[in-house]
DNA sequence: TCCTATCCATAGATAGTCTATATATACGCC
DNA sequence: GGCGTATATATAGACTATCTATGGATAGGA
C-alpha cells in the first residue's frame, strides 16, 4: 500500500458481488457504481476489475451475458448466481469480523 | 485472499506502528500483542512480520535496539520514531476513510 | 472530423502475504 | 541429564492480487 492504494486489497471481490446483488451490470458500470457510492475514494482500475470478474466467473459466483446497453452499445452483463449470493454473505461476515478485530487492536486500552 | 487471510493485506504496517505507539516491543511481542488484542482473529506470521519491520526501519518509522528481555533472553526492541508517529496518524486516517467508503458501497441504498 | 466517454481485455511489473526452513536458548518436567 | 515447549530472530521462495500500460472498438456531441 505504500504508493497509492485505490482499493483495500482483498475487498474487491466482495465489492463486486455486493454491487451485483443490487442489479446485474456490465464491468464498466460496476466500476462506476463503486466509484460513485464511495464518493471517489475507491477506484477500480480495469487491470483489477476484469481479472476479478474472470475469477468470479470461474468460481461460479457470477454469470455473464452479452447484451445491448441503453445507449445501444454492446456490453457484457454480469449477475450473481445463487452460490455467489452465498459467497457474498460469507465475505461480508468475515470482513466485519476482521474490521472489528482491527478496531480492537487500534484501541487505546492495553491488554 | 481466497484461502486463509490471517490479516487484511495493507494493514500490517499500521497495526505494528499502533502497537509500538503504546510501548517499545520486540518482534515476537508485537505478534503476540496483535493476536491477543484481536481475540485470535489476526495472526501475524513471522514471514510477514520481519519483512514488515525491515520496511519500517528502512523508512525511518521505527528504530531498533538489542536488549535483554525480562526472562533474560536476547531480543531486538523496536520503538516509534517521530516520523513513525506521524506516519501512524496518516495511515489511521486513510484507513478510516477507506473503511467508511467501503461501508457506503456495502449499504443497501442505491446511488 | 475530432474528441470524449463508454466498453472490453490482456501482459507485465510490483508488492505484500504465507509457507517452510534454519538457528538458538530459557525453563519446566520426567 | 534429556526432552519438549515457548520464546526469539531471520530469510528464501511461492503465491496472489493489485496497478500500470497498452490495445482495440464504437456512440455521440462539438
PDB file of C-alpha atoms (C1' of nucleotides) in Angstrom:
ATOM      1  CA  UNK A   1       0.000   0.000   0.000  1.00  0.00           C
ATOM      2  CA  UNK A   2       2.997   2.273   0.063  1.00  0.00           C
ATOM      3  CA  UNK A   3       2.109   4.308  -3.011  1.00  0.00           C
ATOM      4  CA  UNK A   4      -1.466   4.857  -3.921  1.00  0.00           C
ATOM      5  CA  UNK A   5      -3.936   2.365  -2.667  1.00  0.00           C
ATOM      6  CA  UNK A   6      -7.075   2.889  -4.700  1.00  0.00           C
ATOM      7  CA  UNK A   7      -8.578  -0.139  -3.013  1.00  0.00           C
ATOM      8  CA  UNK A   8      -8.066  -2.170   0.093  1.00  0.00           C
ATOM      9  CA  UNK A   9      -6.544  -5.395  -1.197  1.00  0.00           C
ATOM     10  CA  UNK A  10      -8.797  -8.364  -0.690  1.00  0.00           C
ATOM     11  CA  UNK A  11     -12.016  -6.402  -0.725  1.00  0.00           C
ATOM     12  CA  UNK A  12     -12.584  -6.131  -4.467  1.00  0.00           C
ATOM     13  CA  UNK A  13     -14.434  -9.405  -4.942  1.00  0.00           C
ATOM     14  CA  UNK A  14     -16.764  -8.527  -2.095  1.00  0.00           C
ATOM     15  CA  UNK A  15     -17.437  -5.067  -3.513  1.00  0.00           C
ATOM     16  CA  UNK A  16     -18.231  -6.503  -6.943  1.00  0.00           C
ATOM     17  CA  UNK A  17     -20.527  -9.169  -5.526  1.00  0.00           C
ATOM     18  CA  UNK A  18     -22.302  -6.590  -3.390  1.00  0.00           C
ATOM     19  CA  UNK A  19     -22.772  -4.327  -6.386  1.00  0.00           C
ATOM     20  CA  UNK A  20     -24.192  -7.145  -8.494  1.00  0.00           C
ATOM     21  CA  UNK A  21     -26.518  -8.115  -5.656  1.00  0.00           C
ATOM     22  CA  UNK A  22     -28.368  -4.875  -6.333  1.00  0.00           C
ATOM     23  CA  UNK A  23     -28.737  -5.462 -10.057  1.00  0.00           C
ATOM     24  CA  UNK A  24     -26.886  -7.030 -12.997  1.00  0.00           C
ATOM     25  CA  UNK A  25     -24.342  -4.690 -14.503  1.00  0.00           C
ATOM     26  CA  UNK A  26     -21.551  -4.624 -17.050  1.00  0.00           C
ATOM     27  CA  UNK A  27     -17.940  -4.195 -15.975  1.00  0.00           C
ATOM     28  CA  UNK A  28     -17.704  -0.528 -16.677  1.00  0.00           C
ATOM     29  CA  UNK A  29     -20.922   0.052 -14.763  1.00  0.00           C
ATOM     30  CA  UNK A  30     -19.596  -1.858 -11.769  1.00  0.00           C
ATOM     31  CA  UNK A  31     -16.515   0.349 -11.650  1.00  0.00           C
ATOM     32  CA  UNK A  32     -18.607   3.498 -11.935  1.00  0.00           C
ATOM     33  CA  UNK A  33     -21.020   2.355  -9.255  1.00  0.00           C
ATOM     34  CA  UNK A  34     -18.264   1.623  -6.763  1.00  0.00           C
ATOM     35  CA  UNK A  35     -16.550   4.899  -7.526  1.00  0.00           C
ATOM     36  CA  UNK A  36     -19.715   6.911  -7.086  1.00  0.00           C
ATOM     37  CA  UNK A  37     -21.037   5.180  -4.000  1.00  0.00           C
ATOM     38  CA  UNK A  38     -17.658   5.628  -2.339  1.00  0.00           C
ATOM     39  CA  UNK A  39     -17.541   9.329  -3.209  1.00  0.00           C
ATOM     40  CA  UNK A  40     -14.488   8.748  -5.410  1.00  0.00           C
ATOM     41  CA  UNK A  41     -12.458   7.206  -2.602  1.00  0.00           C
ATOM     42  CA  UNK A  42     -12.413   3.757  -4.212  1.00  0.00           C
ATOM     43  CA  UNK A  43     -11.340   3.493  -7.828  1.00  0.00           C
ATOM     44  CA  UNK A  44     -11.432   0.117  -9.534  1.00  0.00           C
ATOM     45  CA  UNK A  45      -8.807   0.013 -12.257  1.00  0.00           C
ATOM     46  CA  UNK A  46      -9.551  -2.027 -15.358  1.00  0.00           C
ATOM     47  CA  UNK A  47      -6.500  -4.169 -14.732  1.00  0.00           C
ATOM     48  CA  UNK A  48      -8.018  -5.175 -11.407  1.00  0.00           C
ATOM     49  CA  UNK A  49     -11.638  -5.354 -12.464  1.00  0.00           C
ATOM     50  CA  UNK A  50     -11.510  -7.730 -15.421  1.00  0.00           C
ATOM     51  CA  UNK A  51      -9.213 -10.289 -13.820  1.00  0.00           C
ATOM     52  CA  UNK A  52     -11.505 -10.176 -10.792  1.00  0.00           C
ATOM     53  CA  UNK A  53     -14.572 -10.815 -12.945  1.00  0.00           C
ATOM     54  CA  UNK A  54     -12.786 -13.754 -14.560  1.00  0.00           C
ATOM     55  CA  UNK A  55     -12.062 -15.179 -11.116  1.00  0.00           C
ATOM     56  CA  UNK A  56     -15.683 -14.806 -10.103  1.00  0.00           C
ATOM     57  CA  UNK A  57     -16.870 -16.470 -13.301  1.00  0.00           C
ATOM     58  CA  UNK A  58     -14.512 -19.405 -12.886  1.00  0.00           C
ATOM     59  CA  UNK A  59     -15.666 -19.917  -9.331  1.00  0.00           C
ATOM     60  CA  UNK A  60     -19.279 -19.805 -10.411  1.00  0.00           C
ATOM     61  CA  UNK A  61     -20.211 -16.839  -8.289  1.00  0.00           C
ATOM     62  CA  UNK A  62     -21.336 -14.719 -11.222  1.00  0.00           C
ATOM     63  CA  UNK A  63     -22.580 -15.461 -14.723  1.00  0.00           C
ATOM     64  CA  UNK A  64     -22.223 -13.282 -17.807  1.00  0.00           C
ATOM     65  CA  UNK A  65     -24.355 -12.442 -20.801  1.00  0.00           C
ATOM     66  CA  UNK A  66     -23.738 -10.178 -23.796  1.00  0.00           C
ATOM     67  CA  UNK A  67     -26.394  -7.538 -24.262  1.00  0.00           C
ATOM     68  CA  UNK A  68     -27.016  -4.080 -25.569  1.00  0.00           C
ATOM     69  CA  UNK A  69     -26.829  -1.143 -23.189  1.00  0.00           C
ATOM     70  CA  UNK A  70     -29.487   1.561 -23.041  1.00  0.00           C
ATOM     71  CA  UNK A  71     -27.229   3.623 -25.265  1.00  0.00           C
ATOM     72  CA  UNK A  72     -27.070   0.844 -27.827  1.00  0.00           C
ATOM     73  CA  UNK A  73     -23.566  -0.340 -27.071  1.00  0.00           C
ATOM     74  CA  UNK A  74     -22.521  -3.957 -26.725  1.00  0.00           C
ATOM     75  CA  UNK A  75     -21.631  -4.924 -23.178  1.00  0.00           C
ATOM     76  CA  UNK A  76     -21.231  -7.991 -21.036  1.00  0.00           C
ATOM     77  CA  UNK A  77     -23.699  -8.049 -18.181  1.00  0.00           C
ATOM     78  CA  UNK A  78     -22.731  -9.899 -15.020  1.00  0.00           C
ATOM     79  CA  UNK A  79     -25.193 -11.172 -12.449  1.00  0.00           C
ATOM     80  CA  UNK A  80     -24.980 -13.069  -9.172  1.00  0.00           C
ATOM     81  CA  UNK A  81     -25.572 -16.797  -9.039  1.00  0.00           C
ATOM     82  CA  UNK A  82     -27.064 -18.493  -6.013  1.00  0.00           C
ATOM     83  CA  UNK A  83     -23.572 -19.583  -4.989  1.00  0.00           C
ATOM     84  CA  UNK A  84     -22.415 -16.003  -5.462  1.00  0.00           C
ATOM     85  CA  UNK A  85     -25.045 -14.692  -3.093  1.00  0.00           C
ATOM     86  CA  UNK A  86     -23.943 -17.209  -0.529  1.00  0.00           C
ATOM     87  CA  UNK A  87     -20.307 -16.263  -1.049  1.00  0.00           C
ATOM     88  CA  UNK A  88     -21.171 -12.609  -0.599  1.00  0.00           C
ATOM     89  CA  UNK A  89     -22.709 -13.375   2.779  1.00  0.00           C
ATOM     90  CA  UNK A  90     -19.587 -15.244   3.797  1.00  0.00           C
ATOM     91  CA  UNK A  91     -17.245 -12.490   2.716  1.00  0.00           C
ATOM     92  CA  UNK A  92     -19.332  -9.836   4.415  1.00  0.00           C
ATOM     93  CA  UNK A  93     -19.242 -11.643   7.727  1.00  0.00           C
ATOM     94  CA  UNK A  94     -15.503 -12.294   7.508  1.00  0.00           C
ATOM     95  CA  UNK A  95     -14.947  -8.672   6.628  1.00  0.00           C
ATOM     96  CA  UNK A  96     -16.990  -7.450   9.583  1.00  0.00           C
ATOM     97  CA  UNK A  97     -15.122  -9.778  11.879  1.00  0.00           C
ATOM     98  CA  UNK A  98     -11.772  -8.600  10.639  1.00  0.00           C
ATOM     99  CA  UNK A  99     -12.662  -4.925  10.835  1.00  0.00           C
ATOM    100  CA  UNK A 100     -13.857  -5.439  14.386  1.00  0.00           C
ATOM    101  CA  UNK A 101     -10.600  -7.191  15.262  1.00  0.00           C
ATOM    102  CA  UNK A 102      -8.524  -4.407  13.743  1.00  0.00           C
ATOM    103  CA  UNK A 103     -10.604  -1.920  15.680  1.00  0.00           C
ATOM    104  CA  UNK A 104      -9.727  -3.676  18.915  1.00  0.00           C
ATOM    105  CA  UNK A 105      -6.012  -3.542  18.115  1.00  0.00           C
ATOM    106  CA  UNK A 106      -6.256   0.133  17.273  1.00  0.00           C
ATOM    107  CA  UNK A 107      -7.999   0.921  20.582  1.00  0.00           C
ATOM    108  CA  UNK A 108      -6.199   2.772  23.303  1.00  0.00           C
ATOM    109  CA  UNK A 109      -6.855   0.317  26.088  1.00  0.00           C
ATOM    110  CA  UNK A 110      -3.978  -2.055  26.800  1.00  0.00           C
ATOM    111  CA  UNK A 111      -4.367  -5.791  27.054  1.00  0.00           C
TER     112      UNK A 111
ATOM    113  CA  UNK B   1      -7.245 -13.849  -0.029  1.00  0.00           C
ATOM    114  CA  UNK B   2      -9.057 -16.871  -1.320  1.00  0.00           C
ATOM    115  CA  UNK B   3      -7.609 -19.278   1.191  1.00  0.00           C
ATOM    116  CA  UNK B   4      -6.893 -18.170   4.689  1.00  0.00           C
ATOM    117  CA  UNK B   5      -6.474 -14.494   5.278  1.00  0.00           C
ATOM    118  CA  UNK B   6      -4.886 -14.148   8.666  1.00  0.00           C
ATOM    119  CA  UNK B   7      -4.587 -10.424   8.071  1.00  0.00           C
ATOM    120  CA  UNK B   8      -6.141  -7.806   5.878  1.00  0.00           C
ATOM    121  CA  UNK B   9      -3.400  -7.005   3.375  1.00  0.00           C
ATOM    122  CA  UNK B  10      -2.120  -3.487   3.694  1.00  0.00           C
ATOM    123  CA  UNK B  11      -2.979  -3.107   7.354  1.00  0.00           C
ATOM    124  CA  UNK B  12       0.064  -4.763   8.897  1.00  0.00           C
ATOM    125  CA  UNK B  13       2.328  -1.714   8.988  1.00  0.00           C
ATOM    126  CA  UNK B  14      -0.415   0.284  10.658  1.00  0.00           C
ATOM    127  CA  UNK B  15      -1.035  -2.421  13.245  1.00  0.00           C
ATOM    128  CA  UNK B  16       2.663  -2.622  14.077  1.00  0.00           C
ATOM    129  CA  UNK B  17       3.035   1.132  14.367  1.00  0.00           C
ATOM    130  CA  UNK B  18      -0.050   1.327  16.558  1.00  0.00           C
ATOM    131  CA  UNK B  19       1.295  -1.406  18.810  1.00  0.00           C
ATOM    132  CA  UNK B  20       4.658   0.313  19.168  1.00  0.00           C
ATOM    133  CA  UNK B  21       2.908   3.595  19.942  1.00  0.00           C
ATOM    134  CA  UNK B  22       1.851   2.039  23.238  1.00  0.00           C
ATOM    135  CA  UNK B  23       5.339   0.883  24.184  1.00  0.00           C
ATOM    136  CA  UNK B  24       8.559  -0.423  22.612  1.00  0.00           C
ATOM    137  CA  UNK B  25       8.415  -4.166  21.979  1.00  0.00           C
ATOM    138  CA  UNK B  26      10.366  -6.945  20.299  1.00  0.00           C
ATOM    139  CA  UNK B  27       9.010  -8.668  17.205  1.00  0.00           C
ATOM    140  CA  UNK B  28       7.647 -11.680  18.962  1.00  0.00           C
ATOM    141  CA  UNK B  29       5.905  -9.436  21.472  1.00  0.00           C
ATOM    142  CA  UNK B  30       4.311  -7.397  18.695  1.00  0.00           C
ATOM    143  CA  UNK B  31       2.873 -10.540  17.139  1.00  0.00           C
ATOM    144  CA  UNK B  32       1.537 -11.737  20.489  1.00  0.00           C
ATOM    145  CA  UNK B  33       0.035  -8.361  21.283  1.00  0.00           C
ATOM    146  CA  UNK B  34      -1.846  -8.158  17.992  1.00  0.00           C
ATOM    147  CA  UNK B  35      -3.051 -11.723  18.330  1.00  0.00           C
ATOM    148  CA  UNK B  36      -4.319 -11.193  21.848  1.00  0.00           C
ATOM    149  CA  UNK B  37      -5.916  -7.808  21.344  1.00  0.00           C
ATOM    150  CA  UNK B  38      -7.748  -9.144  18.294  1.00  0.00           C
ATOM    151  CA  UNK B  39      -9.004 -12.191  20.207  1.00  0.00           C
ATOM    152  CA  UNK B  40      -7.010 -14.504  17.922  1.00  0.00           C
ATOM    153  CA  UNK B  41      -8.658 -13.188  14.764  1.00  0.00           C
ATOM    154  CA  UNK B  42      -5.470 -11.585  13.481  1.00  0.00           C
ATOM    155  CA  UNK B  43      -2.337 -13.720  13.356  1.00  0.00           C
ATOM    156  CA  UNK B  44       0.924 -12.140  12.252  1.00  0.00           C
ATOM    157  CA  UNK B  45       3.115 -14.803  10.672  1.00  0.00           C
ATOM    158  CA  UNK B  46       6.871 -14.473  11.053  1.00  0.00           C
ATOM    159  CA  UNK B  47       7.305 -14.325   7.301  1.00  0.00           C
ATOM    160  CA  UNK B  48       5.119 -11.220   7.277  1.00  0.00           C
ATOM    161  CA  UNK B  49       6.315  -9.640  10.492  1.00  0.00           C
ATOM    162  CA  UNK B  50      10.064  -9.459   9.973  1.00  0.00           C
ATOM    163  CA  UNK B  51       9.943  -8.162   6.401  1.00  0.00           C
ATOM    164  CA  UNK B  52       7.455  -5.551   7.614  1.00  0.00           C
ATOM    165  CA  UNK B  53       9.804  -4.477  10.414  1.00  0.00           C
ATOM    166  CA  UNK B  54      12.633  -4.182   7.897  1.00  0.00           C
ATOM    167  CA  UNK B  55      10.446  -1.937   5.737  1.00  0.00           C
ATOM    168  CA  UNK B  56       9.606   0.250   8.715  1.00  0.00           C
ATOM    169  CA  UNK B  57      13.276   0.514   9.704  1.00  0.00           C
ATOM    170  CA  UNK B  58      14.353   1.464   6.192  1.00  0.00           C
ATOM    171  CA  UNK B  59      11.699   4.146   6.034  1.00  0.00           C
ATOM    172  CA  UNK B  60      12.778   5.507   9.384  1.00  0.00           C
ATOM    173  CA  UNK B  61       9.454   4.965  11.089  1.00  0.00           C
ATOM    174  CA  UNK B  62      10.862   2.722  13.773  1.00  0.00           C
ATOM    175  CA  UNK B  63      14.275   2.231  15.344  1.00  0.00           C
ATOM    176  CA  UNK B  64      15.693  -0.930  16.862  1.00  0.00           C
ATOM    177  CA  UNK B  65      17.911  -1.810  19.784  1.00  0.00           C
ATOM    178  CA  UNK B  66      19.188  -5.157  21.071  1.00  0.00           C
ATOM    179  CA  UNK B  67      18.334  -5.758  24.709  1.00  0.00           C
ATOM    180  CA  UNK B  68      17.609  -8.457  27.230  1.00  0.00           C
ATOM    181  CA  UNK B  69      14.019  -9.453  27.900  1.00  0.00           C
ATOM    182  CA  UNK B  70      12.618  -9.819  31.399  1.00  0.00           C
ATOM    183  CA  UNK B  71      13.303 -13.525  31.071  1.00  0.00           C
ATOM    184  CA  UNK B  72      16.919 -12.868  30.197  1.00  0.00           C
ATOM    185  CA  UNK B  73      16.700 -13.615  26.517  1.00  0.00           C
ATOM    186  CA  UNK B  74      18.246 -11.526  23.775  1.00  0.00           C
ATOM    187  CA  UNK B  75      15.709  -9.648  21.706  1.00  0.00           C
ATOM    188  CA  UNK B  76      15.505  -6.704  19.381  1.00  0.00           C
ATOM    189  CA  UNK B  77      13.296  -3.940  20.732  1.00  0.00           C
ATOM    190  CA  UNK B  78      11.563  -1.685  18.233  1.00  0.00           C
ATOM    191  CA  UNK B  79      10.217   1.752  19.033  1.00  0.00           C
ATOM    192  CA  UNK B  80       8.458   4.523  17.118  1.00  0.00           C
ATOM    193  CA  UNK B  81      10.375   7.495  15.790  1.00  0.00           C
ATOM    194  CA  UNK B  82       8.820  10.924  15.466  1.00  0.00           C
ATOM    195  CA  UNK B  83       8.336  10.265  11.757  1.00  0.00           C
ATOM    196  CA  UNK B  84       6.755   6.934  12.631  1.00  0.00           C
ATOM    197  CA  UNK B  85       4.207   8.570  14.877  1.00  0.00           C
ATOM    198  CA  UNK B  86       3.329  10.951  12.101  1.00  0.00           C
ATOM    199  CA  UNK B  87       3.057   8.082   9.642  1.00  0.00           C
ATOM    200  CA  UNK B  88       0.768   6.219  12.008  1.00  0.00           C
ATOM    201  CA  UNK B  89      -1.573   9.190  12.084  1.00  0.00           C
ATOM    202  CA  UNK B  90      -1.607   9.283   8.313  1.00  0.00           C
ATOM    203  CA  UNK B  91      -2.305   5.592   7.955  1.00  0.00           C
ATOM    204  CA  UNK B  92      -5.046   5.702  10.555  1.00  0.00           C
ATOM    205  CA  UNK B  93      -6.868   8.491   8.777  1.00  0.00           C
ATOM    206  CA  UNK B  94      -6.517   6.807   5.378  1.00  0.00           C
ATOM    207  CA  UNK B  95      -7.765   3.572   6.865  1.00  0.00           C
ATOM    208  CA  UNK B  96     -10.790   5.222   8.438  1.00  0.00           C
ATOM    209  CA  UNK B  97     -11.565   6.948   5.175  1.00  0.00           C
ATOM    210  CA  UNK B  98     -11.339   3.718   3.237  1.00  0.00           C
ATOM    211  CA  UNK B  99     -13.438   1.747   5.679  1.00  0.00           C
ATOM    212  CA  UNK B 100     -16.079   4.452   5.556  1.00  0.00           C
ATOM    213  CA  UNK B 101     -16.033   4.334   1.753  1.00  0.00           C
ATOM    214  CA  UNK B 102     -16.376   0.555   1.714  1.00  0.00           C
ATOM    215  CA  UNK B 103     -19.224   0.890   4.168  1.00  0.00           C
ATOM    216  CA  UNK B 104     -21.046   3.180   1.770  1.00  0.00           C
ATOM    217  CA  UNK B 105     -20.639   0.726  -1.083  1.00  0.00           C
ATOM    218  CA  UNK B 106     -21.929  -2.097   1.088  1.00  0.00           C
ATOM    219  CA  UNK B 107     -25.011  -0.114   2.080  1.00  0.00           C
ATOM    220  CA  UNK B 108     -28.408  -1.005   0.733  1.00  0.00           C
ATOM    221  CA  UNK B 109     -29.335   2.409  -0.593  1.00  0.00           C
ATOM    222  CA  UNK B 110     -28.839   2.864  -4.322  1.00  0.00           C
ATOM    223  CA  UNK B 111     -26.864   5.690  -5.842  1.00  0.00           C
TER     224      UNK B 111
ATOM    225  C1'  DT C   1     -13.789  15.377 -38.301  1.00  0.00           C
ATOM    226  C1'  DC C   2     -12.095  15.012 -33.913  1.00  0.00           C
ATOM    227  C1'  DC C   3     -12.586  14.229 -29.146  1.00  0.00           C
ATOM    228  C1'  DT C   4     -14.538  12.224 -25.116  1.00  0.00           C
ATOM    229  C1'  DA C   5     -16.948   8.785 -22.793  1.00  0.00           C
ATOM    230  C1'  DT C   6     -18.216   4.208 -22.992  1.00  0.00           C
ATOM    231  C1'  DC C   7     -16.918  -0.658 -23.186  1.00  0.00           C
ATOM    232  C1'  DC C   8     -13.812  -4.989 -23.181  1.00  0.00           C
ATOM    233  C1'  DA C   9      -9.496  -7.309 -22.246  1.00  0.00           C
ATOM    234  C1'  DT C  10      -4.523  -8.806 -21.527  1.00  0.00           C
ATOM    235  C1'  DA C  11       0.576  -8.648 -20.396  1.00  0.00           C
ATOM    236  C1'  DG C  12       3.899  -7.475 -17.274  1.00  0.00           C
ATOM    237  C1'  DA C  13       5.560  -5.169 -13.155  1.00  0.00           C
ATOM    238  C1'  DT C  14       5.136  -4.690  -8.319  1.00  0.00           C
ATOM    239  C1'  DA C  15       4.079  -5.544  -3.644  1.00  0.00           C
ATOM    240  C1'  DG C  16       2.648  -7.883   0.319  1.00  0.00           C
ATOM    241  C1'  DT C  17       1.482 -12.025   2.468  1.00  0.00           C
ATOM    242  C1'  DC C  18       2.135 -17.016   3.589  1.00  0.00           C
ATOM    243  C1'  DT C  19       4.800 -21.446   3.856  1.00  0.00           C
ATOM    244  C1'  DA C  20       8.736 -23.534   5.027  1.00  0.00           C
ATOM    245  C1'  DT C  21      13.020 -23.556   6.946  1.00  0.00           C
ATOM    246  C1'  DA C  22      17.070 -22.531   9.906  1.00  0.00           C
ATOM    247  C1'  DT C  23      19.085 -21.194  14.229  1.00  0.00           C
ATOM    248  C1'  DA C  24      19.322 -20.592  19.203  1.00  0.00           C
ATOM    249  C1'  DT C  25      18.195 -20.565  24.302  1.00  0.00           C
ATOM    250  C1'  DA C  26      15.444 -20.449  28.813  1.00  0.00           C
ATOM    251  C1'  DC C  27      12.739 -23.197  31.571  1.00  0.00           C
ATOM    252  C1'  DG C  28       9.978 -26.835  33.454  1.00  0.00           C
ATOM    253  C1'  DC C  29       9.248 -31.668  33.739  1.00  0.00           C
ATOM    254  C1'  DC C  30      10.393 -36.544  33.870  1.00  0.00           C
TER     255       DC C  30
ATOM    256  C1'  DG D   1      20.593 -35.468  32.188  1.00  0.00           C
ATOM    257  C1'  DG D   2      17.448 -35.314  28.429  1.00  0.00           C
ATOM    258  C1'  DC D   3      13.225 -33.716  26.240  1.00  0.00           C
ATOM    259  C1'  DG D   4       9.561 -30.671  24.863  1.00  0.00           C
ATOM    260  C1'  DT D   5       7.601 -26.189  24.656  1.00  0.00           C
ATOM    261  C1'  DA D   6       7.649 -21.366  24.424  1.00  0.00           C
ATOM    262  C1'  DT D   7      10.466 -17.660  23.335  1.00  0.00           C
ATOM    263  C1'  DA D   8      13.048 -15.131  19.837  1.00  0.00           C
ATOM    264  C1'  DT D   9      15.125 -13.648  15.038  1.00  0.00           C
ATOM    265  C1'  DA D  10      15.520 -14.103  10.236  1.00  0.00           C
ATOM    266  C1'  DT D  11      15.496 -15.467   5.119  1.00  0.00           C
ATOM    267  C1'  DA D  12      14.124 -17.764   0.663  1.00  0.00           C
ATOM    268  C1'  DG D  13      10.626 -18.885  -2.331  1.00  0.00           C
ATOM    269  C1'  DA D  14       5.825 -19.348  -3.697  1.00  0.00           C
ATOM    270  C1'  DC D  15       1.604 -17.246  -4.406  1.00  0.00           C
ATOM    271  C1'  DT D  16      -1.900 -13.835  -5.160  1.00  0.00           C
ATOM    272  C1'  DA D  17      -3.867  -9.513  -6.061  1.00  0.00           C
ATOM    273  C1'  DT D  18      -3.244  -5.195  -7.318  1.00  0.00           C
ATOM    274  C1'  DC D  19      -1.632  -1.424 -10.557  1.00  0.00           C
ATOM    275  C1'  DT D  20       0.473   0.373 -14.931  1.00  0.00           C
ATOM    276  C1'  DA D  21       0.413   0.311 -19.524  1.00  0.00           C
ATOM    277  C1'  DT D  22      -1.399  -0.968 -23.629  1.00  0.00           C
ATOM    278  C1'  DG D  23      -4.541  -2.277 -27.309  1.00  0.00           C
ATOM    279  C1'  DG D  24      -8.886  -2.168 -29.688  1.00  0.00           C
ATOM    280  C1'  DA D  25     -13.698  -0.686 -30.809  1.00  0.00           C
ATOM    281  C1'  DT D  26     -17.933   2.439 -31.146  1.00  0.00           C
ATOM    282  C1'  DA D  27     -21.555   6.090 -29.973  1.00  0.00           C
ATOM    283  C1'  DG D  28     -22.459  10.722 -29.788  1.00  0.00           C
ATOM    284  C1'  DG D  29     -21.565  15.563 -29.392  1.00  0.00           C
ATOM    285  C1'  DA D  30     -18.879  19.734 -30.713  1.00  0.00           C
TER     286       DA D  30
END
